[in-house]
PDB file of C-alpha atoms in Angstrom:
ATOM      1  CA  ASP A   1     271.072 -94.324-164.216  1.00  0.00           C
ATOM      2  CA  ALA A   2     268.801 -96.505-162.911  1.00  0.00           C
ATOM      3  CA  ASP A   3     269.749 -99.834-162.786  1.00  0.00           C
ATOM      4  CA  VAL A   4     266.520-101.360-163.634  1.00  0.00           C
ATOM      5  CA  THR A   5     264.317 -99.199-165.781  1.00  0.00           C
ATOM      6  CA  GLN A   6     261.004 -99.672-167.790  1.00  0.00           C
ATOM      7  CA  THR A   7     259.039 -98.283-170.335  1.00  0.00           C
ATOM      8  CA  PRO A   8     256.313 -96.744-171.157  1.00  0.00           C
ATOM      9  CA  ARG A   9     256.291 -95.160-167.671  1.00  0.00           C
ATOM     10  CA  ASN A  10     252.199 -94.588-168.387  1.00  0.00           C
ATOM     11  CA  ARG A  11     249.983 -95.656-170.933  1.00  0.00           C
ATOM     12  CA  ILE A  12     246.332 -95.394-171.574  1.00  0.00           C
ATOM     13  CA  THR A  13     244.605 -97.862-173.737  1.00  0.00           C
ATOM     14  CA  LYS A  14     241.639 -99.499-175.092  1.00  0.00           C
ATOM     15  CA  THR A  15     239.942-103.022-174.859  1.00  0.00           C
ATOM     16  CA  GLY A  16     241.326-105.189-176.971  1.00  0.00           C
ATOM     17  CA  LYS A  17     244.598-103.604-177.679  1.00  0.00           C
ATOM     18  CA  ARG A  18     247.755-105.389-177.465  1.00  0.00           C
ATOM     19  CA  ILE A  19     250.581-103.742-175.577  1.00  0.00           C
ATOM     20  CA  MET A  20     254.314-104.555-174.337  1.00  0.00           C
ATOM     21  CA  LEU A  21     255.729-103.992-171.598  1.00  0.00           C
ATOM     22  CA  GLU A  22     259.191-103.568-171.260  1.00  0.00           C
ATOM     23  CA  CYS A  23     261.950-103.922-169.220  1.00  0.00           C
ATOM     24  CA  SER A  24     265.675-103.473-169.041  1.00  0.00           C
ATOM     25  CA  GLN A  25     268.200-104.011-165.983  1.00  0.00           C
ATOM     26  CA  THR A  26     272.085-103.141-165.669  1.00  0.00           C
ATOM     27  CA  LYS A  27     272.921-105.358-162.832  1.00  0.00           C
ATOM     28  CA  GLY A  28     273.469-108.268-164.692  1.00  0.00           C
ATOM     29  CA  HIS A  29     271.223-110.402-163.197  1.00  0.00           C
ATOM     30  CA  ASP A  30     269.655-113.948-163.928  1.00  0.00           C
ATOM     31  CA  ARG A  31     266.433-113.864-162.570  1.00  0.00           C
ATOM     32  CA  MET A  32     263.700-111.396-163.859  1.00  0.00           C
ATOM     33  CA  TYR A  33     259.791-110.900-162.274  1.00  0.00           C
ATOM     34  CA  TRP A  34     256.502-109.691-163.332  1.00  0.00           C
ATOM     35  CA  TYR A  35     254.157-108.063-160.658  1.00  0.00           C
ATOM     36  CA  ARG A  36     250.960-106.245-160.636  1.00  0.00           C
ATOM     37  CA  GLN A  37     250.050-104.195-158.131  1.00  0.00           C
ATOM     38  CA  ASP A  38     246.578-103.601-157.062  1.00  0.00           C
ATOM     39  CA  PRO A  39     245.223-101.244-154.146  1.00  0.00           C
ATOM     40  CA  GLY A  40     244.479-102.760-151.263  1.00  0.00           C
ATOM     41  CA  LEU A  41     245.671-106.152-152.875  1.00  0.00           C
ATOM     42  CA  GLY A  42     250.023-106.072-152.315  1.00  0.00           C
ATOM     43  CA  LEU A  43     252.092-107.182-155.170  1.00  0.00           C
ATOM     44  CA  ARG A  44     250.840-110.261-157.070  1.00  0.00           C
ATOM     45  CA  LEU A  45     253.440-111.972-159.211  1.00  0.00           C
ATOM     46  CA  ILE A  46     252.574-112.415-163.249  1.00  0.00           C
ATOM     47  CA  TYR A  47     256.068-114.631-164.728  1.00  0.00           C
ATOM     48  CA  TYR A  48     259.309-114.954-163.504  1.00  0.00           C
ATOM     49  CA  SER A  49     262.591-116.126-165.496  1.00  0.00           C
ATOM     50  CA  PHE A  50     265.672-117.845-163.709  1.00  0.00           C
ATOM     51  CA  ASP A  51     267.632-117.201-167.272  1.00  0.00           C
ATOM     52  CA  VAL A  52     266.954-116.556-170.942  1.00  0.00           C
ATOM     53  CA  LYS A  53     265.594-120.182-171.614  1.00  0.00           C
ATOM     54  CA  ASP A  54     263.478-120.121-168.331  1.00  0.00           C
ATOM     55  CA  ILE A  55     259.834-118.864-168.240  1.00  0.00           C
ATOM     56  CA  ASN A  56     257.777-119.427-165.562  1.00  0.00           C
ATOM     57  CA  LYS A  57     254.101-118.672-164.837  1.00  0.00           C
ATOM     58  CA  GLY A  58     253.278-117.050-161.289  1.00  0.00           C
ATOM     59  CA  GLU A  59     250.234-116.293-159.730  1.00  0.00           C
ATOM     60  CA  ILE A  60     248.502-114.427-161.915  1.00  0.00           C
ATOM     61  CA  SER A  61     249.111-115.350-165.714  1.00  0.00           C
ATOM     62  CA  ASP A  62     245.699-115.361-167.365  1.00  0.00           C
ATOM     63  CA  GLY A  63     246.259-112.818-170.293  1.00  0.00           C
ATOM     64  CA  TYR A  64     249.377-112.036-170.190  1.00  0.00           C
ATOM     65  CA  SER A  65     252.277-113.120-171.921  1.00  0.00           C
ATOM     66  CA  VAL A  66     256.597-112.530-171.327  1.00  0.00           C
ATOM     67  CA  SER A  67     259.161-112.845-173.566  1.00  0.00           C
ATOM     68  CA  ARG A  68     262.650-112.881-172.261  1.00  0.00           C
ATOM     69  CA  GLN A  69     265.147-111.511-175.390  1.00  0.00           C
ATOM     70  CA  ALA A  70     268.083-111.470-172.879  1.00  0.00           C
ATOM     71  CA  GLN A  71     269.531-111.575-169.616  1.00  0.00           C
ATOM     72  CA  ALA A  72     269.135-107.729-169.526  1.00  0.00           C
ATOM     73  CA  LYS A  73     265.384-107.366-171.282  1.00  0.00           C
ATOM     74  CA  PHE A  74     262.545-109.150-169.714  1.00  0.00           C
ATOM     75  CA  SER A  75     258.949-107.917-171.563  1.00  0.00           C
ATOM     76  CA  LEU A  76     255.118-108.161-170.681  1.00  0.00           C
ATOM     77  CA  SER A  77     252.605-107.785-173.296  1.00  0.00           C
ATOM     78  CA  LEU A  78     249.266-108.265-172.730  1.00  0.00           C
ATOM     79  CA  GLU A  79     247.497-109.814-175.610  1.00  0.00           C
ATOM     80  CA  SER A  80     244.148-108.382-175.859  1.00  0.00           C
ATOM     81  CA  ALA A  81     243.667-105.725-172.784  1.00  0.00           C
ATOM     82  CA  ILE A  82     240.608-106.031-170.563  1.00  0.00           C
ATOM     83  CA  PRO A  83     239.591-102.526-168.261  1.00  0.00           C
ATOM     84  CA  ASN A  84     240.566-105.331-164.788  1.00  0.00           C
ATOM     85  CA  GLN A  85     244.247-104.969-166.211  1.00  0.00           C
ATOM     86  CA  THR A  86     244.290-101.719-165.439  1.00  0.00           C
ATOM     87  CA  ALA A  87     246.652-101.736-162.558  1.00  0.00           C
ATOM     88  CA  LEU A  88     250.342-100.446-161.822  1.00  0.00           C
ATOM     89  CA  TYR A  89     253.759-102.889-163.116  1.00  0.00           C
ATOM     90  CA  PHE A  90     256.930-103.709-161.754  1.00  0.00           C
ATOM     91  CA  CYS A  91     259.815-105.115-162.822  1.00  0.00           C
ATOM     92  CA  ALA A  92     262.101-106.930-160.599  1.00  0.00           C
ATOM     93  CA  THR A  93     265.421-108.455-160.798  1.00  0.00           C
ATOM     94  CA  SER A  94     267.644-110.793-158.105  1.00  0.00           C
ATOM     95  CA  GLY A  95     270.555-112.455-158.025  1.00  0.00           C
ATOM     96  CA  ASP A  96     270.906-116.515-157.082  1.00  0.00           C
ATOM     97  CA  PHE A  97     269.773-117.122-154.023  1.00  0.00           C
ATOM     98  CA  GLU A  98     273.627-118.005-152.596  1.00  0.00           C
ATOM     99  CA  SER A  99     274.155-114.754-153.205  1.00  0.00           C
ATOM    100  CA  SER A 100     272.073-112.350-152.412  1.00  0.00           C
ATOM    101  CA  TYR A 101     269.116-114.401-150.477  1.00  0.00           C
ATOM    102  CA  ASN A 102     266.954-113.071-153.204  1.00  0.00           C
ATOM    103  CA  GLU A 103     266.731-109.336-152.310  1.00  0.00           C
ATOM    104  CA  GLN A 104     264.832-107.906-155.286  1.00  0.00           C
ATOM    105  CA  PHE A 105     265.325-104.893-157.078  1.00  0.00           C
ATOM    106  CA  PHE A 106     262.103-102.786-158.467  1.00  0.00           C
ATOM    107  CA  GLY A 107     261.593-100.247-161.681  1.00  0.00           C
ATOM    108  CA  PRO A 108     259.893 -97.287-160.988  1.00  0.00           C
ATOM    109  CA  GLY A 109     256.478 -99.241-162.421  1.00  0.00           C
ATOM    110  CA  THR A 110     254.317 -98.504-165.413  1.00  0.00           C
ATOM    111  CA  ARG A 111     250.925 -96.871-164.879  1.00  0.00           C
ATOM    112  CA  LEU A 112     248.536 -98.972-167.348  1.00  0.00           C
ATOM    113  CA  THR A 113     245.081 -97.988-168.103  1.00  0.00           C
ATOM    114  CA  VAL A 114     242.558-100.185-170.384  1.00  0.00           C
ATOM    115  CA  LEU A 115     239.339 -98.431-170.859  1.00  0.00           C
TER     116      LEU A 115
ATOM    117  CA  SER B   1     247.808-115.284-152.401  1.00  0.00           C
ATOM    118  CA  GLN B   2     249.402-113.971-150.191  1.00  0.00           C
ATOM    119  CA  GLN B   3     251.549-115.528-148.455  1.00  0.00           C
ATOM    120  CA  GLY B   4     252.779-112.648-145.571  1.00  0.00           C
ATOM    121  CA  GLU B   5     249.996-110.400-143.774  1.00  0.00           C
ATOM    122  CA  GLU B   6     251.140-107.029-142.588  1.00  0.00           C
ATOM    123  CA  ASP B   7     249.106-105.390-139.500  1.00  0.00           C
ATOM    124  CA  PRO B   8     247.770-102.679-139.074  1.00  0.00           C
ATOM    125  CA  GLN B   9     246.661-101.606-142.304  1.00  0.00           C
ATOM    126  CA  ALA B  10     247.210 -97.943-141.929  1.00  0.00           C
ATOM    127  CA  LEU B  11     249.301 -96.286-138.873  1.00  0.00           C
ATOM    128  CA  SER B  12     249.046 -92.378-138.198  1.00  0.00           C
ATOM    129  CA  ILE B  13     252.092 -91.104-135.396  1.00  0.00           C
ATOM    130  CA  GLN B  14     253.679 -88.197-135.245  1.00  0.00           C
ATOM    131  CA  GLU B  15     257.338 -87.166-136.210  1.00  0.00           C
ATOM    132  CA  GLY B  16     260.106 -88.801-132.972  1.00  0.00           C
ATOM    133  CA  GLU B  17     257.855 -91.339-132.260  1.00  0.00           C
ATOM    134  CA  ASN B  18     258.152 -95.018-132.836  1.00  0.00           C
ATOM    135  CA  ALA B  19     255.962 -97.050-135.608  1.00  0.00           C
ATOM    136  CA  THR B  20     255.815-100.309-135.204  1.00  0.00           C
ATOM    137  CA  MET B  21     254.367-102.801-138.305  1.00  0.00           C
ATOM    138  CA  ASN B  22     253.661-106.531-137.706  1.00  0.00           C
ATOM    139  CA  CYS B  23     254.064-109.309-140.217  1.00  0.00           C
ATOM    140  CA  SER B  24     252.315-112.376-139.762  1.00  0.00           C
ATOM    141  CA  TYR B  25     252.908-115.655-141.891  1.00  0.00           C
ATOM    142  CA  LYS B  26     251.386-119.030-142.436  1.00  0.00           C
ATOM    143  CA  THR B  27     254.267-121.777-143.465  1.00  0.00           C
ATOM    144  CA  SER B  28     257.632-122.631-142.931  1.00  0.00           C
ATOM    145  CA  ILE B  29     260.218-120.074-144.041  1.00  0.00           C
ATOM    146  CA  ASN B  30     263.505-119.610-145.450  1.00  0.00           C
ATOM    147  CA  ASN B  31     263.874-115.831-144.700  1.00  0.00           C
ATOM    148  CA  LEU B  32     261.557-112.653-144.526  1.00  0.00           C
ATOM    149  CA  GLN B  33     262.334-109.512-145.743  1.00  0.00           C
ATOM    150  CA  TRP B  34     261.333-105.732-145.416  1.00  0.00           C
ATOM    151  CA  TYR B  35     260.200-103.603-148.056  1.00  0.00           C
ATOM    152  CA  ARG B  36     259.500 -99.794-148.657  1.00  0.00           C
ATOM    153  CA  GLN B  37     257.479 -98.018-151.115  1.00  0.00           C
ATOM    154  CA  ASN B  38     256.915 -94.701-151.456  1.00  0.00           C
ATOM    155  CA  SER B  39     253.841 -93.740-153.078  1.00  0.00           C
ATOM    156  CA  GLY B  40     253.145 -95.041-156.948  1.00  0.00           C
ATOM    157  CA  ARG B  41     257.443 -95.765-156.920  1.00  0.00           C
ATOM    158  CA  GLY B  42     259.306 -99.207-157.014  1.00  0.00           C
ATOM    159  CA  LEU B  43     259.686-100.842-153.663  1.00  0.00           C
ATOM    160  CA  VAL B  44     262.964-100.841-152.172  1.00  0.00           C
ATOM    161  CA  HIS B  45     264.425-103.525-150.293  1.00  0.00           C
ATOM    162  CA  LEU B  46     265.075-102.628-146.398  1.00  0.00           C
ATOM    163  CA  ILE B  47     266.337-105.616-144.279  1.00  0.00           C
ATOM    164  CA  LEU B  48     266.240-109.690-144.208  1.00  0.00           C
ATOM    165  CA  ILE B  49     266.172-111.597-141.461  1.00  0.00           C
ATOM    166  CA  ARG B  50     267.242-115.059-141.496  1.00  0.00           C
ATOM    167  CA  SER B  51     265.137-117.777-140.592  1.00  0.00           C
ATOM    168  CA  ASN B  52     267.537-118.928-138.186  1.00  0.00           C
ATOM    169  CA  GLU B  53     268.203-114.911-136.602  1.00  0.00           C
ATOM    170  CA  ARG B  54     266.160-113.414-134.054  1.00  0.00           C
ATOM    171  CA  GLU B  55     266.402-109.918-134.813  1.00  0.00           C
ATOM    172  CA  LYS B  56     268.443-107.857-137.113  1.00  0.00           C
ATOM    173  CA  HIS B  57     268.806-103.849-137.027  1.00  0.00           C
ATOM    174  CA  SER B  58     269.987-101.630-139.916  1.00  0.00           C
ATOM    175  CA  GLY B  59     270.077 -97.389-138.535  1.00  0.00           C
ATOM    176  CA  ARG B  60     266.837 -96.905-137.650  1.00  0.00           C
ATOM    177  CA  LEU B  61     264.924-100.381-138.362  1.00  0.00           C
ATOM    178  CA  ARG B  62     265.397-103.084-136.178  1.00  0.00           C
ATOM    179  CA  VAL B  63     263.490-105.665-137.419  1.00  0.00           C
ATOM    180  CA  THR B  64     262.202-109.256-135.252  1.00  0.00           C
ATOM    181  CA  LEU B  65     261.158-112.629-136.015  1.00  0.00           C
ATOM    182  CA  ASP B  66     259.618-115.295-133.909  1.00  0.00           C
ATOM    183  CA  THR B  67     259.165-118.449-136.425  1.00  0.00           C
ATOM    184  CA  SER B  68     257.506-120.473-133.647  1.00  0.00           C
ATOM    185  CA  LYS B  69     254.409-117.708-134.508  1.00  0.00           C
ATOM    186  CA  LYS B  70     255.023-117.198-137.737  1.00  0.00           C
ATOM    187  CA  SER B  71     255.672-113.758-137.005  1.00  0.00           C
ATOM    188  CA  SER B  72     257.881-110.464-137.474  1.00  0.00           C
ATOM    189  CA  SER B  73     257.974-107.263-136.585  1.00  0.00           C
ATOM    190  CA  LEU B  74     259.563-103.821-138.348  1.00  0.00           C
ATOM    191  CA  LEU B  75     260.203-100.847-135.577  1.00  0.00           C
ATOM    192  CA  ILE B  76     261.503 -97.891-137.268  1.00  0.00           C
ATOM    193  CA  THR B  77     262.556 -95.786-134.034  1.00  0.00           C
ATOM    194  CA  ALA B  78     262.699 -91.752-134.213  1.00  0.00           C
ATOM    195  CA  SER B  79     260.263 -91.626-136.997  1.00  0.00           C
ATOM    196  CA  ARG B  80     260.735 -88.547-139.590  1.00  0.00           C
ATOM    197  CA  ALA B  81     258.084 -87.324-142.483  1.00  0.00           C
ATOM    198  CA  ALA B  82     260.004 -89.250-144.664  1.00  0.00           C
ATOM    199  CA  ASP B  83     259.308 -92.388-143.234  1.00  0.00           C
ATOM    200  CA  THR B  84     256.104 -91.942-144.812  1.00  0.00           C
ATOM    201  CA  ALA B  85     255.737 -94.996-147.133  1.00  0.00           C
ATOM    202  CA  SER B  86     254.041 -98.191-147.411  1.00  0.00           C
ATOM    203  CA  TYR B  87     255.586-101.678-145.838  1.00  0.00           C
ATOM    204  CA  PHE B  88     255.859-104.703-146.743  1.00  0.00           C
ATOM    205  CA  CYS B  89     257.205-107.882-145.760  1.00  0.00           C
ATOM    206  CA  ALA B  90     258.126-110.568-148.030  1.00  0.00           C
ATOM    207  CA  THR B  91     258.081-114.155-147.517  1.00  0.00           C
ATOM    208  CA  ASP B  92     260.383-116.724-148.832  1.00  0.00           C
ATOM    209  CA  ALA B  93     258.927-120.104-148.203  1.00  0.00           C
ATOM    210  CA  SER B  94     260.729-122.837-147.387  1.00  0.00           C
ATOM    211  CA  GLY B  95     261.310-125.291-150.184  1.00  0.00           C
ATOM    212  CA  GLY B  96     259.991-123.639-152.352  1.00  0.00           C
ATOM    213  CA  SER B  97     261.608-121.774-155.066  1.00  0.00           C
ATOM    214  CA  TYR B  98     262.718-118.978-153.426  1.00  0.00           C
ATOM    215  CA  ILE B  99     260.379-116.309-155.295  1.00  0.00           C
ATOM    216  CA  PRO B 100     259.218-113.850-151.875  1.00  0.00           C
ATOM    217  CA  THR B 101     255.236-113.764-151.642  1.00  0.00           C
ATOM    218  CA  PHE B 102     254.485-110.310-151.120  1.00  0.00           C
ATOM    219  CA  GLY B 103     251.809-109.051-147.871  1.00  0.00           C
ATOM    220  CA  ARG B 104     249.527-106.270-148.771  1.00  0.00           C
ATOM    221  CA  GLY B 105     251.240-103.386-146.428  1.00  0.00           C
ATOM    222  CA  THR B 106     251.427-100.916-143.769  1.00  0.00           C
ATOM    223  CA  SER B 107     250.338 -97.437-144.696  1.00  0.00           C
ATOM    224  CA  LEU B 108     252.593 -94.981-142.403  1.00  0.00           C
ATOM    225  CA  ILE B 109     251.961 -92.078-142.565  1.00  0.00           C
ATOM    226  CA  VAL B 110     254.600 -89.629-140.280  1.00  0.00           C
ATOM    227  CA  HIS B 111     253.199 -85.981-139.398  1.00  0.00           C
ATOM    228  CA  PRO B 112     255.649 -83.552-139.139  1.00  0.00           C
TER     229      PRO B 112
END
């Protein structure tokens, strides 16, 4: 089984709808991240969490919110989806800095289309 | 904003040739990582080089780091069609929260 899983893998929705993307991991990592990827722009950080009680905004958090339900689960919500949020979304995890120098492990991605 | 920028944006070579990709960054770093992404899939970690290291090898991969020039290179030797992917560098800025910042990637195509 994959260490980092994302659901759904693909989603098409309409402008104004609320969408939740879910991420689960079995690596036992405390640190979890949400990124979006757009063609030609690489990965941009949306939110990150260093443990269950810690939530931090990333580079492009506007229009998004997150919930860290447990060490293994980190959800990303689009409160009111808009077309420019059409992108490929990745969840990632990492161990603590001392043990892993922050190597990240990525999920397979969720392709979101907002019409 | 991207800390690291890869060059070239796209690279097309024949199987068996070497592929070299470069990454330049702006501020001092703790370490630099290279990742690979097959089309539409999640990124996979390839190699990490620390700021006090100058060269590192892993199989057919060779990474160099020049902190004085704020640059790194990834060399893939004897490339294979299966190496076709996008390659990203990720830098971890000194004094930061140890979160890698990704560049925009180099798209590598290896023709059989």
